[in-house]
Coordinates of C-alpha atoms and ligand atoms in Angstrom, one line a residue:
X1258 CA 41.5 -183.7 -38.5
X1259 CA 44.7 -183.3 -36.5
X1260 CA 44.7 -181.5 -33.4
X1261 CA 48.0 -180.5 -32.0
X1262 CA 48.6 -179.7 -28.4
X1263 CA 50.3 -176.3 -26.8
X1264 CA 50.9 -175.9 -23.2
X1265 CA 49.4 -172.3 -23.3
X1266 CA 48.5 -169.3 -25.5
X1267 CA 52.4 -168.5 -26.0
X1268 CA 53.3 -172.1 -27.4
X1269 CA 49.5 -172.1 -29.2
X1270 CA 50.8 -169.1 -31.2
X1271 CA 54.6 -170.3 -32.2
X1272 CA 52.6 -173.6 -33.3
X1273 CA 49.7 -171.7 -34.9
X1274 CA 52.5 -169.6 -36.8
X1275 CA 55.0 -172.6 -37.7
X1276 CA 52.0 -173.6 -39.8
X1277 CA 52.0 -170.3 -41.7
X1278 CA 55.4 -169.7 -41.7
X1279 CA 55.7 -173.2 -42.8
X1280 CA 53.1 -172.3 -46.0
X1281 CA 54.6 -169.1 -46.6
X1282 CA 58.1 -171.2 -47.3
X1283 CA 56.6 -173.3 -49.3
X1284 CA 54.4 -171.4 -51.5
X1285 CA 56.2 -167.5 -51.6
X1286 CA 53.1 -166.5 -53.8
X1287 CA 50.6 -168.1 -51.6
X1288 CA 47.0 -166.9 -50.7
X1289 CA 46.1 -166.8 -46.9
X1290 CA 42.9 -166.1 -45.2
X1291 CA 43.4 -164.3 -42.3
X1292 CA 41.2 -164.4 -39.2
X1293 CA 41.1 -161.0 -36.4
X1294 CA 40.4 -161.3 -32.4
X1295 CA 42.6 -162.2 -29.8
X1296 CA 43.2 -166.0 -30.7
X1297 CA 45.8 -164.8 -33.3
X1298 CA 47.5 -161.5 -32.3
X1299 CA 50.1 -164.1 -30.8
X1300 CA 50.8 -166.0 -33.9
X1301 CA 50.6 -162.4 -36.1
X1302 CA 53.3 -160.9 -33.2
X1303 CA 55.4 -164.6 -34.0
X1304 CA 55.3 -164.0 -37.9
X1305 CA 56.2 -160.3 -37.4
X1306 CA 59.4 -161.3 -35.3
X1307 CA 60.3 -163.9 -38.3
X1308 CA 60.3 -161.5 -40.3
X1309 CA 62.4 -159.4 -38.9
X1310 CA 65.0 -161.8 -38.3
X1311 CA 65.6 -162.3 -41.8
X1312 CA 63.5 -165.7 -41.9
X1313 CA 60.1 -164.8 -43.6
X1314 CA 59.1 -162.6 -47.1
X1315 CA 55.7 -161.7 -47.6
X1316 CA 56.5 -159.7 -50.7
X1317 CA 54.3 -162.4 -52.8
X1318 CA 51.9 -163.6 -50.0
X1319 CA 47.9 -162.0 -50.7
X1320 CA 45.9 -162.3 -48.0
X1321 CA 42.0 -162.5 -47.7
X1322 CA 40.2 -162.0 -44.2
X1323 CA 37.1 -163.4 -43.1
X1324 CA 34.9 -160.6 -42.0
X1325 CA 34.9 -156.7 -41.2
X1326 CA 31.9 -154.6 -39.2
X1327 CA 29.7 -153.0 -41.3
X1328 CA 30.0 -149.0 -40.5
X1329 CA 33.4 -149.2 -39.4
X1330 CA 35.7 -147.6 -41.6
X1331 CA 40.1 -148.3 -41.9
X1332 CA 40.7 -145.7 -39.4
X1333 CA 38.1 -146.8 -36.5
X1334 CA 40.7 -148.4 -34.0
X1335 CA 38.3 -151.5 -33.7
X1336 CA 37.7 -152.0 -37.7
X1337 CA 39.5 -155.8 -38.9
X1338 CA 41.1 -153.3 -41.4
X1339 CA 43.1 -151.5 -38.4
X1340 CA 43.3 -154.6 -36.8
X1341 CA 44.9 -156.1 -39.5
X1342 CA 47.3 -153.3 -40.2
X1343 CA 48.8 -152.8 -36.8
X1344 CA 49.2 -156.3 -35.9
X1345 CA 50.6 -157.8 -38.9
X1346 CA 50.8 -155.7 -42.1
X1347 CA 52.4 -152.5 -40.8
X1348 CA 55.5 -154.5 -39.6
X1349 CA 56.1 -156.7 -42.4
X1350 CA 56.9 -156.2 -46.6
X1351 CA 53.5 -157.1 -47.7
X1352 CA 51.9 -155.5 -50.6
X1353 CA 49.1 -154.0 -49.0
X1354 CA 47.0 -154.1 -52.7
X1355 CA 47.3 -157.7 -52.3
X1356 CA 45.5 -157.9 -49.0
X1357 CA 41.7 -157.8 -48.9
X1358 CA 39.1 -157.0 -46.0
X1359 CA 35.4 -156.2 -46.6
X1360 CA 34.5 -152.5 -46.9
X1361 CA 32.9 -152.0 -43.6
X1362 CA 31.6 -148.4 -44.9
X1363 CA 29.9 -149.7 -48.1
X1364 CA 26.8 -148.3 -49.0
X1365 CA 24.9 -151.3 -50.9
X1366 CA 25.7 -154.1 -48.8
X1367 CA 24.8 -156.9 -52.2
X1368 CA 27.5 -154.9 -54.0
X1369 CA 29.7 -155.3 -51.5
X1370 CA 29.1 -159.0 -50.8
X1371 CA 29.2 -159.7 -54.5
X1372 CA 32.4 -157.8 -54.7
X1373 CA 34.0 -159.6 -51.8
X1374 CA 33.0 -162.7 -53.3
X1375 CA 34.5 -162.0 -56.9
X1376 CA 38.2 -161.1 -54.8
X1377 CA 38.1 -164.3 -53.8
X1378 CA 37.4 -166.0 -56.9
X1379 CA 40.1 -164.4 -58.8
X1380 CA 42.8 -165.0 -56.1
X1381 CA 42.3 -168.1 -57.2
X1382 CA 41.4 -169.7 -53.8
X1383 CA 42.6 -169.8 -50.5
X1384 CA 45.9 -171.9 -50.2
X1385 CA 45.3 -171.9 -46.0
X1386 CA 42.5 -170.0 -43.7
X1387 CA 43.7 -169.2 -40.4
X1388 CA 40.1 -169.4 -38.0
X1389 CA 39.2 -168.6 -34.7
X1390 CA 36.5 -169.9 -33.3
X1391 CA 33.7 -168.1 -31.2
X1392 CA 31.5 -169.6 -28.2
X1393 CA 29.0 -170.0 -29.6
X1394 CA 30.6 -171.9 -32.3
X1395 CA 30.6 -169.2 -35.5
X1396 CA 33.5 -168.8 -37.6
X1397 CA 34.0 -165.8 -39.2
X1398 CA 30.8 -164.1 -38.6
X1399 CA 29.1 -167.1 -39.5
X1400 CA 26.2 -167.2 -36.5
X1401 CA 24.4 -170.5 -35.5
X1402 CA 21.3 -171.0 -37.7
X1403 CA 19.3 -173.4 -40.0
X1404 CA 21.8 -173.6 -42.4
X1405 CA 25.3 -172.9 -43.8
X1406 CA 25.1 -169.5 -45.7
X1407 CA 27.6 -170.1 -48.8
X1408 CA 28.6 -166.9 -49.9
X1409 CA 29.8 -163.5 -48.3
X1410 CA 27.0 -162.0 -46.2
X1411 CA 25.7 -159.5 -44.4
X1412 CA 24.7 -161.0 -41.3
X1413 CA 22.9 -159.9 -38.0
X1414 CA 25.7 -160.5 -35.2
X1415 CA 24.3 -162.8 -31.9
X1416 CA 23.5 -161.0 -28.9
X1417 CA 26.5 -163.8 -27.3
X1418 CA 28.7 -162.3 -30.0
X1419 CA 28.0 -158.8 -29.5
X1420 CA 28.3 -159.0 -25.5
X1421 CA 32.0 -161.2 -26.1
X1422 CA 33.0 -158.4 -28.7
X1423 CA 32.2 -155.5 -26.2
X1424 CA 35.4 -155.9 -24.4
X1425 CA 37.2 -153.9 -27.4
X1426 CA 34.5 -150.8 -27.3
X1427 CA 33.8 -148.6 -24.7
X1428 CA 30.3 -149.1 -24.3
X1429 CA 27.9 -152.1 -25.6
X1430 CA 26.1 -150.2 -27.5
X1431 CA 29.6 -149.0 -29.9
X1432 CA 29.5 -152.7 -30.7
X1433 CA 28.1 -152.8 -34.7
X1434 CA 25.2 -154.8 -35.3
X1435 CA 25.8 -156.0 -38.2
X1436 CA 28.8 -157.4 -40.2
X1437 CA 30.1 -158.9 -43.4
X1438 CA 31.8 -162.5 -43.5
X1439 CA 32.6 -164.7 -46.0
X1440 CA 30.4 -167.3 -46.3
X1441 CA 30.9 -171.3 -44.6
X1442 CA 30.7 -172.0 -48.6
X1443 CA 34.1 -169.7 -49.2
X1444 CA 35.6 -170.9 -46.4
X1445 CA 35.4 -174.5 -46.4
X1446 CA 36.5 -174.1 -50.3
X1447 CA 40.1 -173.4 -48.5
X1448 CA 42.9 -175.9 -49.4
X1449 CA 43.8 -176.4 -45.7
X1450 CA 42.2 -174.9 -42.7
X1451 CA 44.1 -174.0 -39.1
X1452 CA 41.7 -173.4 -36.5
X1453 CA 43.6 -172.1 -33.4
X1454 CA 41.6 -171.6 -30.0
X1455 CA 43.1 -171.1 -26.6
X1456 CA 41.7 -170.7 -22.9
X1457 CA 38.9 -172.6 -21.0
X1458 CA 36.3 -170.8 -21.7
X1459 CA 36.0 -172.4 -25.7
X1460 CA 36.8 -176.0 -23.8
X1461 CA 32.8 -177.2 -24.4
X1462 CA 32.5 -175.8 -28.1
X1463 CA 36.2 -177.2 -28.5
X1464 CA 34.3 -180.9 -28.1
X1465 CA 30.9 -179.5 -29.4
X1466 CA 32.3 -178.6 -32.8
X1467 CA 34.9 -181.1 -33.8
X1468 CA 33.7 -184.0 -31.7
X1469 CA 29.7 -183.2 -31.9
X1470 CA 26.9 -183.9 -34.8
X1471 CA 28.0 -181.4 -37.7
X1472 CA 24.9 -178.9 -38.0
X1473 CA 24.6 -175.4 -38.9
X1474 CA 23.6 -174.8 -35.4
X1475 CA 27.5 -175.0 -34.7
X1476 CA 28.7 -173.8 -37.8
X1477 CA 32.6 -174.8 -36.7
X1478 CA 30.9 -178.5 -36.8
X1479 CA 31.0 -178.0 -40.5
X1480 CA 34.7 -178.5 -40.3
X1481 CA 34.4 -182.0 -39.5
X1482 CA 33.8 -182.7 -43.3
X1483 CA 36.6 -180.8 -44.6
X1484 CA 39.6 -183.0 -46.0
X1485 CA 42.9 -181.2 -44.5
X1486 CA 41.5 -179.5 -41.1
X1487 CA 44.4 -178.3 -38.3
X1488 CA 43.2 -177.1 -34.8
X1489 CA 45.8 -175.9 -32.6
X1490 CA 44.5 -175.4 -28.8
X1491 CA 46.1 -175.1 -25.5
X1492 CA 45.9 -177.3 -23.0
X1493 CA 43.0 -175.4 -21.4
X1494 CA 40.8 -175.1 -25.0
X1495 CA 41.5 -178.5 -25.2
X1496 CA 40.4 -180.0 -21.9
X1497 CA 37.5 -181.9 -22.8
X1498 CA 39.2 -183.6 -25.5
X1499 CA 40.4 -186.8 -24.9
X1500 CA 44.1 -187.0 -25.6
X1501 CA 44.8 -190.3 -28.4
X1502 CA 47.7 -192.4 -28.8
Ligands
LIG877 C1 37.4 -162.8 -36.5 C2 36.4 -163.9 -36.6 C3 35.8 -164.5 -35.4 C4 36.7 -164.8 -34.3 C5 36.0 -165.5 -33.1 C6 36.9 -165.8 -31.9 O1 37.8 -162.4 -37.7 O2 36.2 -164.3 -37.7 O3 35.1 -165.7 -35.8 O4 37.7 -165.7 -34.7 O5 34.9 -164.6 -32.7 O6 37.3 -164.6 -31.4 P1 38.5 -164.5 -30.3 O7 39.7 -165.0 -30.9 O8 38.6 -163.0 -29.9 O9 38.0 -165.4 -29.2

């Protein structure tokens, strides 16, 4: 696992998107899974101005993103689809048909899990998933349990979850209860994975996770195991860490 240091959330995000921009180059046609929240509206804001400059084209780049609300629809200001769309797709030339979010308005949530799941399969993989990470250690929606869930779910969200997410709604009780996420399965299946956290409050889950005994009860700990892992945190996030070398 390498774990590169930024001085705060403005230098975490150039750093977080050098690592996309720096896939993007690489592989034109590539397939990124793309996390939502407030960890990456920096980086998304740093890809958007490289593109505009002339330095990045997303007209080949697909895109795949962890998790949506169920009962939120495209056009609910706090749905990943919006999300997605204002802060990153809206101001660059991808092809929106090649970017995927869970319908958060499905009516048979198996379909839509199985469906989610087969999108996946025939992008042919995920070249690099982007993750935040959440307090109590989930990653996309995945929620501490008694094991890893593989495939895309519909999953119950923590009450920790629900009270974190409430900043975006008005009231609590706007928060969704439920939502659909890939599964840890899908996820760890990625090629590369960049976590990117920022801000004291993730410092003890920081160490929990990727210094901690890998169990589903910290589902990030899973990450441990995977062969090409990136976490990008600022100095805060990673306070508990020691520094090495
Ligand atoms: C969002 C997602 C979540 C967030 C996590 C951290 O698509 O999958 O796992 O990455 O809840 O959220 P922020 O960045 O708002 O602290």
């Amino acid at each position: 696992m390498e774990i590169i240091r930024a001085k705060d959330y403005s230098d975490m995000s150039r750093k977080a998107a050098n690592i996309l921009a720096a896939q993007i180059v690489m592989k034109p046609n590539c397939v990124l899974g793309l996390a939502t929240g407030s960890t990456p509206v920096g980086a998304y804001r740093e890809l958007v101005r490289r593109y505009q400059e002339g330095e990045l084209d997303f007209s080949r780049v697909r895109t795949v993103n962890l998790d949506e609300y169920k009962g939120l629809g495209p056009s609910h200001s706090q749905s990943y689809r919006y999300f997605m769309d204002s802060h990153l797709f809206d101001h660059v030339n991808i092809n929106k048909a090649g970017t995927f979010v869970p319908d958060g308005l499905a009516e048979d949530d198996g379909a839509e899990c199985r469906r989610y799941d087969q999108v996946v399969a025939r992008m042919g993989g995920v070249d690099l998933q982007l993750l935040g990470l959440g307090h109590n250690g989930h990653i996309g929606f995945n929620e501490p349990g008694e094991e890893y869930p593989k495939n895309t779910h519909c999953v119950k969200l923590a009450e920790s979850t629900i009270q974190a997410n409430s900043r975006l709604f008005e009231r609590i009780g706007d928060v969704p209860e439920y939502a659909y996420t890939m599964g840890v399965g899908t996820i760890f299946k990625a090629a590369k994975v960049l976590v990117a956290v920022s801000g004291g409050d993730k410092a003890r889950i920081v160490r929990e996770a990727f210094f901690g005994p890998v169990t589903p009860k910290v589902p990030a700990s899973v990450l441990q195991l995977h062969r090409d892992v990136t976490v990008v945190g600022d100095e805060a996030a990673l306070a508990l860490i020691e520094r090495r070398g």
